[in-house]
Amino acid sequence: MFTSVLMIEKPLTPEDVEFVTTLHGEERISFVVLMQPRSDQADVLLRAIDDVAIGELREAVREGDRPEGDEAREPAEMALEYSLRELREAGAEAVGQVVEDHPLDKLKTVVDDSGADEVIVLTAPHYVEEFFHRDWASRARHKVGVPVLKLFAHSE
């Protein structure tokens, strides 16, 4: 069985589920999903710049209104449970957890412990972070020792 560690920041859409579960053709796949809730570490200014860059001006204005830190934990747990259920219904094995502190350290541990074959980072575009190679996928490539695939999540 092929094992993928899937890093997400929002619930998977049906398109996301279909995409990640069919990446390897008919091969059976197992997912370890790491859900990163919005946290105080996230830079509101960078997110707002990303929103402006893709023409989402209304989103840029609302960045400061979104839950972060402890307030983001419950929505993240709900998003994770929903995503795990959808992956299982698509025929994949799936387990997961919400990751709050040091997501890349946790990623390395999960990759090692699970014997993962790859990491899939499924996020919205983060142009500023990507430009400076500070996004999850760029940083993970130097840390995990398995291939890292970056995919853009579908909109809700």
Coordinates of N, CA and C in Angstrom, one line a residue:
M1 N 0.8 -1.2 0.0 CA 0.0 0.0 0.0 C 0.9 1.2 0.0
F2 N 0.5 2.2 -0.8 CA 1.2 3.5 -0.9 C 0.7 4.4 0.2
T3 N 1.7 5.0 1.0 CA 1.3 5.9 2.1 C 1.7 7.4 1.8
S4 N 0.7 8.3 1.9 CA 0.9 9.7 1.7 C 0.6 10.4 3.0
V5 N 1.5 11.4 3.3 CA 1.1 12.3 4.4 C 0.6 13.5 3.7
L6 N -0.6 13.9 4.1 CA -1.4 15.0 3.4 C -1.5 16.1 4.4
M7 N -0.8 17.2 4.1 CA -0.9 18.5 4.9 C -2.0 19.4 4.3
I8 N -3.0 19.7 5.1 CA -4.1 20.6 4.7 C -4.3 21.7 5.6
E9 N -5.0 22.8 5.2 CA -5.3 23.9 6.1 C -6.8 24.2 6.0
K10 N -7.5 23.5 5.3 CA -9.0 23.6 5.2 C -9.6 22.3 4.8
P11 N -10.9 22.1 5.0 CA -11.5 20.8 4.7 C -11.3 20.5 3.2
L12 N -11.2 19.2 2.9 CA -11.0 18.8 1.5 C -12.4 19.0 0.8
T13 N -12.3 19.5 -0.5 CA -13.5 19.5 -1.3 C -13.6 18.2 -2.0
P14 N -14.8 17.9 -2.6 CA -14.9 16.6 -3.3 C -13.9 16.5 -4.5
E15 N -13.6 17.7 -5.1 CA -12.5 17.7 -6.1 C -11.2 17.3 -5.6
D16 N -10.9 17.9 -4.4 CA -9.6 17.5 -3.7 C -9.5 16.0 -3.4
V17 N -10.5 15.5 -2.9 CA -10.6 14.1 -2.5 C -10.3 13.2 -3.8
E18 N -11.1 13.5 -4.9 CA -10.9 12.7 -6.1 C -9.5 12.9 -6.6
F19 N -8.9 14.1 -6.6 CA -7.6 14.3 -7.1 C -6.5 13.5 -6.3
V20 N -6.5 13.6 -5.0 CA -5.5 12.9 -4.2 C -5.7 11.4 -4.2
T21 N -6.9 10.9 -4.3 CA -7.1 9.5 -4.2 C -6.9 8.8 -5.6
T22 N -6.7 9.6 -6.6 CA -6.5 9.0 -8.0 C -5.1 9.3 -8.5
L23 N -4.3 10.0 -7.7 CA -2.9 10.4 -8.2 C -2.1 9.2 -8.6
H24 N -2.3 8.0 -8.0 CA -1.5 6.9 -8.2 C -2.3 5.7 -8.9
G25 N -3.2 6.1 -9.7 CA -4.0 5.2 -10.4 C -4.8 4.3 -9.5
E26 N -4.7 3.0 -9.8 CA -5.5 2.0 -9.1 C -4.9 1.5 -7.8
E27 N -3.7 2.0 -7.5 CA -2.9 1.5 -6.3 C -3.7 1.9 -5.0
R28 N -3.8 1.0 -4.1 CA -4.4 1.4 -2.8 C -3.6 2.4 -2.1
I29 N -4.2 3.3 -1.4 CA -3.5 4.4 -0.8 C -4.0 4.6 0.6
S30 N -3.0 5.0 1.5 CA -3.3 5.3 2.9 C -2.8 6.7 3.1
F31 N -3.7 7.5 3.8 CA -3.3 8.9 4.1 C -3.2 9.1 5.6
V32 N -2.2 9.8 5.9 CA -2.0 10.4 7.3 C -2.2 11.9 7.1
V33 N -3.3 12.4 7.6 CA -3.7 13.8 7.3 C -3.3 14.7 8.5
L34 N -2.5 15.7 8.2 CA -2.1 16.7 9.2 C -2.9 18.0 8.9
M35 N -3.7 18.4 9.8 CA -4.5 19.6 9.6 C -3.9 20.7 10.4
Q36 N -3.5 21.8 9.8 CA -2.9 23.0 10.4 C -3.9 24.1 10.6
P37 N -4.4 24.3 11.8 CA -5.4 25.4 11.9 C -4.6 26.7 11.8
R38 N -5.4 27.7 11.5 CA -4.8 29.1 11.6 C -4.3 29.3 13.0
S39 N -3.2 29.9 13.1 CA -2.6 30.2 14.4 C -2.1 31.6 14.5
D40 N -1.7 31.9 15.7 CA -1.1 33.2 16.0 C 0.2 33.4 15.2
Q41 N 0.8 32.3 14.8 CA 2.1 32.4 14.1 C 1.9 32.9 12.7
A42 N 0.7 32.6 12.2 CA 0.4 33.0 10.8 C 0.4 34.5 10.7
D43 N 1.0 35.0 9.6 CA 1.1 36.4 9.4 C -0.1 37.0 8.6
V44 N -0.9 37.7 9.3 CA -2.1 38.3 8.7 C -1.7 39.2 7.5
L45 N -0.6 39.9 7.6 CA -0.3 40.8 6.5 C 0.1 40.0 5.3
L46 N 0.8 38.9 5.4 CA 1.2 38.0 4.3 C -0.1 37.4 3.6
R47 N -1.0 37.0 4.5 CA -2.3 36.5 3.9 C -3.1 37.5 3.2
A48 N -3.1 38.7 3.7 CA -3.8 39.8 3.0 C -3.1 40.2 1.7
I49 N -1.8 40.2 1.7 CA -1.1 40.4 0.4 C -1.4 39.3 -0.6
D50 N -1.5 38.1 -0.2 CA -1.8 37.0 -1.1 C -3.2 37.2 -1.6
D51 N -4.2 37.6 -0.7 CA -5.5 37.8 -1.2 C -5.6 38.9 -2.3
V52 N -4.8 40.0 -2.0 CA -4.8 41.1 -3.0 C -4.2 40.6 -4.3
A53 N -3.1 39.8 -4.2 CA -2.4 39.3 -5.4 C -3.4 38.5 -6.3
I54 N -4.3 37.8 -5.7 CA -5.2 37.0 -6.6 C -6.5 37.6 -6.8
G55 N -6.6 38.9 -6.4 CA -7.8 39.7 -6.7 C -9.0 39.5 -5.7
E56 N -8.7 39.0 -4.6 CA -9.7 38.7 -3.5 C -9.7 39.9 -2.5
L57 N -10.0 41.1 -2.9 CA -9.9 42.2 -2.1 C -10.8 42.1 -0.8
R58 N -12.0 41.6 -1.0 CA -12.9 41.4 0.2 C -12.3 40.5 1.2
E59 N -11.6 39.4 0.7 CA -10.9 38.5 1.7 C -9.8 39.2 2.4
A60 N -9.1 40.1 1.7 CA -7.9 40.8 2.4 C -8.4 41.6 3.5
V61 N -9.6 42.2 3.4 CA -10.2 43.1 4.4 C -10.6 42.2 5.6
R62 N -11.0 41.0 5.4 CA -11.6 40.2 6.4 C -10.5 39.3 7.1
E63 N -9.2 39.4 6.7 CA -8.2 38.5 7.3 C -8.1 38.7 8.8
G64 N -8.3 39.8 9.4 CA -8.2 40.0 10.8 C -9.4 39.5 11.6
D65 N -10.5 39.2 10.9 CA -11.7 38.7 11.6 C -11.8 37.2 11.7
R66 N -10.8 36.5 11.2 CA -10.9 35.0 11.2 C -10.4 34.5 12.5
P67 N -10.9 33.4 13.0 CA -10.4 32.8 14.3 C -9.0 32.3 14.1
E68 N -8.2 32.5 15.2 CA -6.9 32.1 15.2 C -6.6 31.5 16.6
G69 N -5.4 30.8 16.7 CA -5.0 30.3 18.0 C -6.1 29.3 18.5
D70 N -6.4 29.4 19.8 CA -7.3 28.4 20.4 C -8.7 28.5 19.8
E71 N -9.1 29.6 19.3 CA -10.4 29.7 18.6 C -10.5 28.9 17.3
A72 N -9.4 28.7 16.7 CA -9.3 27.9 15.5 C -9.3 26.4 15.7
R73 N -9.1 26.0 16.9 CA -8.9 24.5 17.2 C -10.2 23.7 16.8
E74 N -11.3 24.1 17.3 CA -12.6 23.4 17.1 C -12.9 23.3 15.6
P75 N -12.9 24.4 14.8 CA -13.1 24.3 13.4 C -12.1 23.4 12.7
A76 N -10.9 23.4 13.1 CA -9.8 22.6 12.5 C -10.2 21.1 12.8
E77 N -10.6 20.8 14.0 CA -11.0 19.4 14.3 C -12.2 18.9 13.4
M78 N -13.1 19.8 13.3 CA -14.3 19.5 12.4 C -13.9 19.3 11.0
A79 N -13.0 20.2 10.5 CA -12.5 20.1 9.1 C -11.7 18.8 8.9
L80 N -10.9 18.4 9.9 CA -10.2 17.2 9.8 C -11.1 15.9 9.8
E81 N -12.1 15.9 10.7 CA -13.0 14.7 10.7 C -13.8 14.6 9.4
Y82 N -14.2 15.7 8.9 CA -14.9 15.8 7.6 C -14.0 15.2 6.5
S83 N -12.8 15.7 6.4 CA -11.8 15.3 5.4 C -11.5 13.8 5.5
L84 N -11.3 13.3 6.7 CA -11.0 11.9 6.9 C -12.2 11.0 6.4
R85 N -13.4 11.4 6.8 CA -14.6 10.7 6.4 C -14.7 10.7 4.8
E86 N -14.4 11.8 4.2 CA -14.5 11.8 2.7 C -13.4 10.9 2.1
L87 N -12.2 10.9 2.6 CA -11.2 10.1 2.0 C -11.6 8.6 2.2
R88 N -12.1 8.2 3.4 CA -12.5 6.8 3.6 C -13.7 6.4 2.7
E89 N -14.6 7.3 2.5 CA -15.7 7.0 1.6 C -15.2 6.9 0.1
A90 N -14.1 7.5 -0.2 CA -13.5 7.3 -1.5 C -12.7 6.1 -1.7
G91 N -12.6 5.3 -0.6 CA -11.9 4.0 -0.6 C -10.5 4.0 -0.1
A92 N -10.1 5.1 0.5 CA -8.7 5.2 1.0 C -8.7 4.9 2.5
E93 N -7.6 4.5 3.0 CA -7.5 4.4 4.5 C -7.0 5.8 4.9
A94 N -7.5 6.3 6.0 CA -7.1 7.7 6.5 C -7.2 7.8 8.0
V95 N -6.1 8.4 8.5 CA -6.1 8.8 9.9 C -5.5 10.2 9.9
G96 N -5.6 10.9 11.0 CA -5.1 12.2 11.0 C -5.1 12.9 12.4
Q97 N -4.6 14.1 12.4 CA -4.5 14.9 13.6 C -4.4 16.4 13.3
V98 N -4.8 17.2 14.2 CA -4.6 18.6 14.1 C -3.2 18.9 14.7
V99 N -2.5 19.7 14.0 CA -1.1 20.1 14.4 C -1.1 21.6 14.6
E100 N -0.7 21.9 15.8 CA -0.6 23.4 16.1 C 0.8 23.9 16.2
D101 N 1.6 23.2 16.9 CA 3.0 23.7 17.1 C 4.0 23.0 16.2
H102 N 4.9 23.7 15.6 CA 6.0 23.2 14.8 C 5.5 22.1 13.8
P103 N 4.7 22.5 12.8 CA 4.1 21.6 11.9 C 5.1 20.8 11.1
L104 N 6.2 21.4 10.8 CA 7.3 20.7 10.0 C 8.0 19.7 10.8
D105 N 8.2 20.0 12.1 CA 8.8 19.0 13.0 C 7.9 17.8 13.1
K106 N 6.6 18.1 13.2 CA 5.6 17.0 13.3 C 5.5 16.2 12.0
L107 N 5.6 16.9 10.9 CA 5.6 16.3 9.6 C 6.7 15.3 9.5
K108 N 7.9 15.7 9.9 CA 9.1 14.8 9.8 C 8.9 13.5 10.7
T109 N 8.4 13.7 11.9 CA 8.1 12.6 12.8 C 7.1 11.6 12.1
V110 N 6.0 12.2 11.6 CA 4.9 11.4 11.0 C 5.4 10.6 9.8
V111 N 6.2 11.3 9.0 CA 6.8 10.6 7.8 C 7.7 9.4 8.2
D112 N 8.5 9.7 9.2 CA 9.4 8.6 9.7 C 8.6 7.5 10.3
D113 N 7.6 7.8 11.2 CA 6.9 6.8 11.9 C 6.0 6.0 11.0
S114 N 5.4 6.6 10.0 CA 4.5 5.9 9.1 C 5.2 5.2 7.9
G115 N 6.4 5.5 7.7 CA 7.1 5.0 6.5 C 6.5 5.5 5.3
A116 N 6.1 6.8 5.3 CA 5.4 7.4 4.1 C 6.3 7.4 2.9
D117 N 5.6 7.3 1.8 CA 6.3 7.3 0.5 C 6.4 8.7 -0.1
E118 N 5.5 9.6 0.3 CA 5.5 11.0 -0.2 C 4.7 11.9 0.8
V119 N 4.9 13.2 0.6 CA 4.1 14.2 1.3 C 3.4 15.0 0.2
I120 N 2.1 15.2 0.5 CA 1.3 16.1 -0.4 C 0.9 17.3 0.4
V121 N 1.3 18.5 0.0 CA 0.9 19.7 0.6 C -0.2 20.3 -0.2
L122 N -1.4 20.4 0.3 CA -2.6 20.8 -0.4 C -3.1 22.1 0.3
T123 N -2.7 23.2 -0.4 CA -3.1 24.5 0.2 C -3.6 25.5 -0.8
A124 N -4.2 26.6 -0.4 CA -4.5 27.7 -1.2 C -3.1 28.3 -1.7
P125 N -3.1 29.1 -2.8 CA -1.9 29.7 -3.1 C -1.4 30.7 -2.1
H126 N -0.2 30.7 -1.8 CA 0.4 31.7 -0.8 C 1.6 32.3 -1.5
Y127 N 1.3 33.3 -2.4 CA 2.3 33.8 -3.3 C 3.6 34.4 -2.7
V128 N 3.3 35.1 -1.6 CA 4.5 35.8 -1.0 C 5.4 34.8 -0.3
E129 N 4.8 33.8 0.4 CA 5.6 32.8 1.0 C 6.3 31.9 0.0
E130 N 5.6 31.6 -1.1 CA 6.2 30.8 -2.2 C 7.3 31.5 -2.8
F131 N 7.2 32.8 -3.1 CA 8.3 33.5 -3.7 C 9.6 33.5 -2.9
F132 N 9.4 33.5 -1.6 CA 10.6 33.5 -0.7 C 10.9 32.0 -0.2
H133 N 10.2 31.1 -0.8 CA 10.4 29.6 -0.4 C 10.2 29.4 1.1
R134 N 9.2 30.1 1.7 CA 8.8 29.9 3.1 C 7.5 29.2 3.3
D135 N 7.0 28.7 2.2 CA 5.7 27.9 2.2 C 6.1 26.5 2.7
W136 N 5.0 25.7 3.1 CA 5.2 24.4 3.7 C 6.0 23.5 2.8
A137 N 5.6 23.5 1.5 CA 6.2 22.5 0.6 C 7.7 22.8 0.4
S138 N 8.0 24.0 0.2 CA 9.5 24.4 0.1 C 10.3 24.0 1.3
R139 N 9.8 24.3 2.5 CA 10.5 24.0 3.7 C 10.5 22.5 3.9
A140 N 9.4 21.8 3.6 CA 9.4 20.3 3.9 C 10.3 19.6 3.0
R141 N 10.6 20.0 1.8 CA 11.5 19.4 0.9 C 12.9 19.2 1.5
H142 N 13.3 20.1 2.3 CA 14.6 20.1 3.0 C 14.6 19.3 4.3
K143 N 13.5 18.7 4.7 CA 13.4 18.2 6.0 C 12.9 16.7 6.0
V144 N 12.1 16.2 5.1 CA 11.4 15.0 5.3 C 12.1 13.7 4.6
G145 N 12.9 13.9 3.6 CA 13.6 12.8 3.0 C 12.7 11.9 2.0
V146 N 11.5 12.4 1.7 CA 10.7 11.7 0.7 C 10.2 12.8 -0.3
P147 N 9.7 12.4 -1.5 CA 9.2 13.4 -2.4 C 8.1 14.3 -1.8
V148 N 8.1 15.6 -2.1 CA 7.0 16.5 -1.6 C 6.3 17.1 -2.8
L149 N 5.0 16.8 -2.9 CA 4.2 17.3 -4.0 C 3.4 18.5 -3.5
K150 N 3.4 19.6 -4.2 CA 2.6 20.7 -3.8 C 1.4 20.8 -4.8
L151 N 0.2 20.9 -4.2 CA -1.0 21.0 -5.0 C -1.8 22.1 -4.5
F152 N -2.5 22.8 -5.3 CA -3.4 23.9 -4.9 C -4.8 23.3 -4.6
A153 N -5.3 23.6 -3.5 CA -6.7 23.1 -3.1 C -7.7 23.8 -3.9
H154 N -8.8 23.1 -4.2 CA -9.9 23.7 -4.9 C -10.7 24.6 -4.0
S155 N -11.4 25.6 -4.5 CA -12.2 26.5 -3.7 C -13.4 25.8 -3.3
E156 N -14.0 26.3 -2.2 CA -15.2 25.7 -1.7 C -16.4 25.9 -2.6

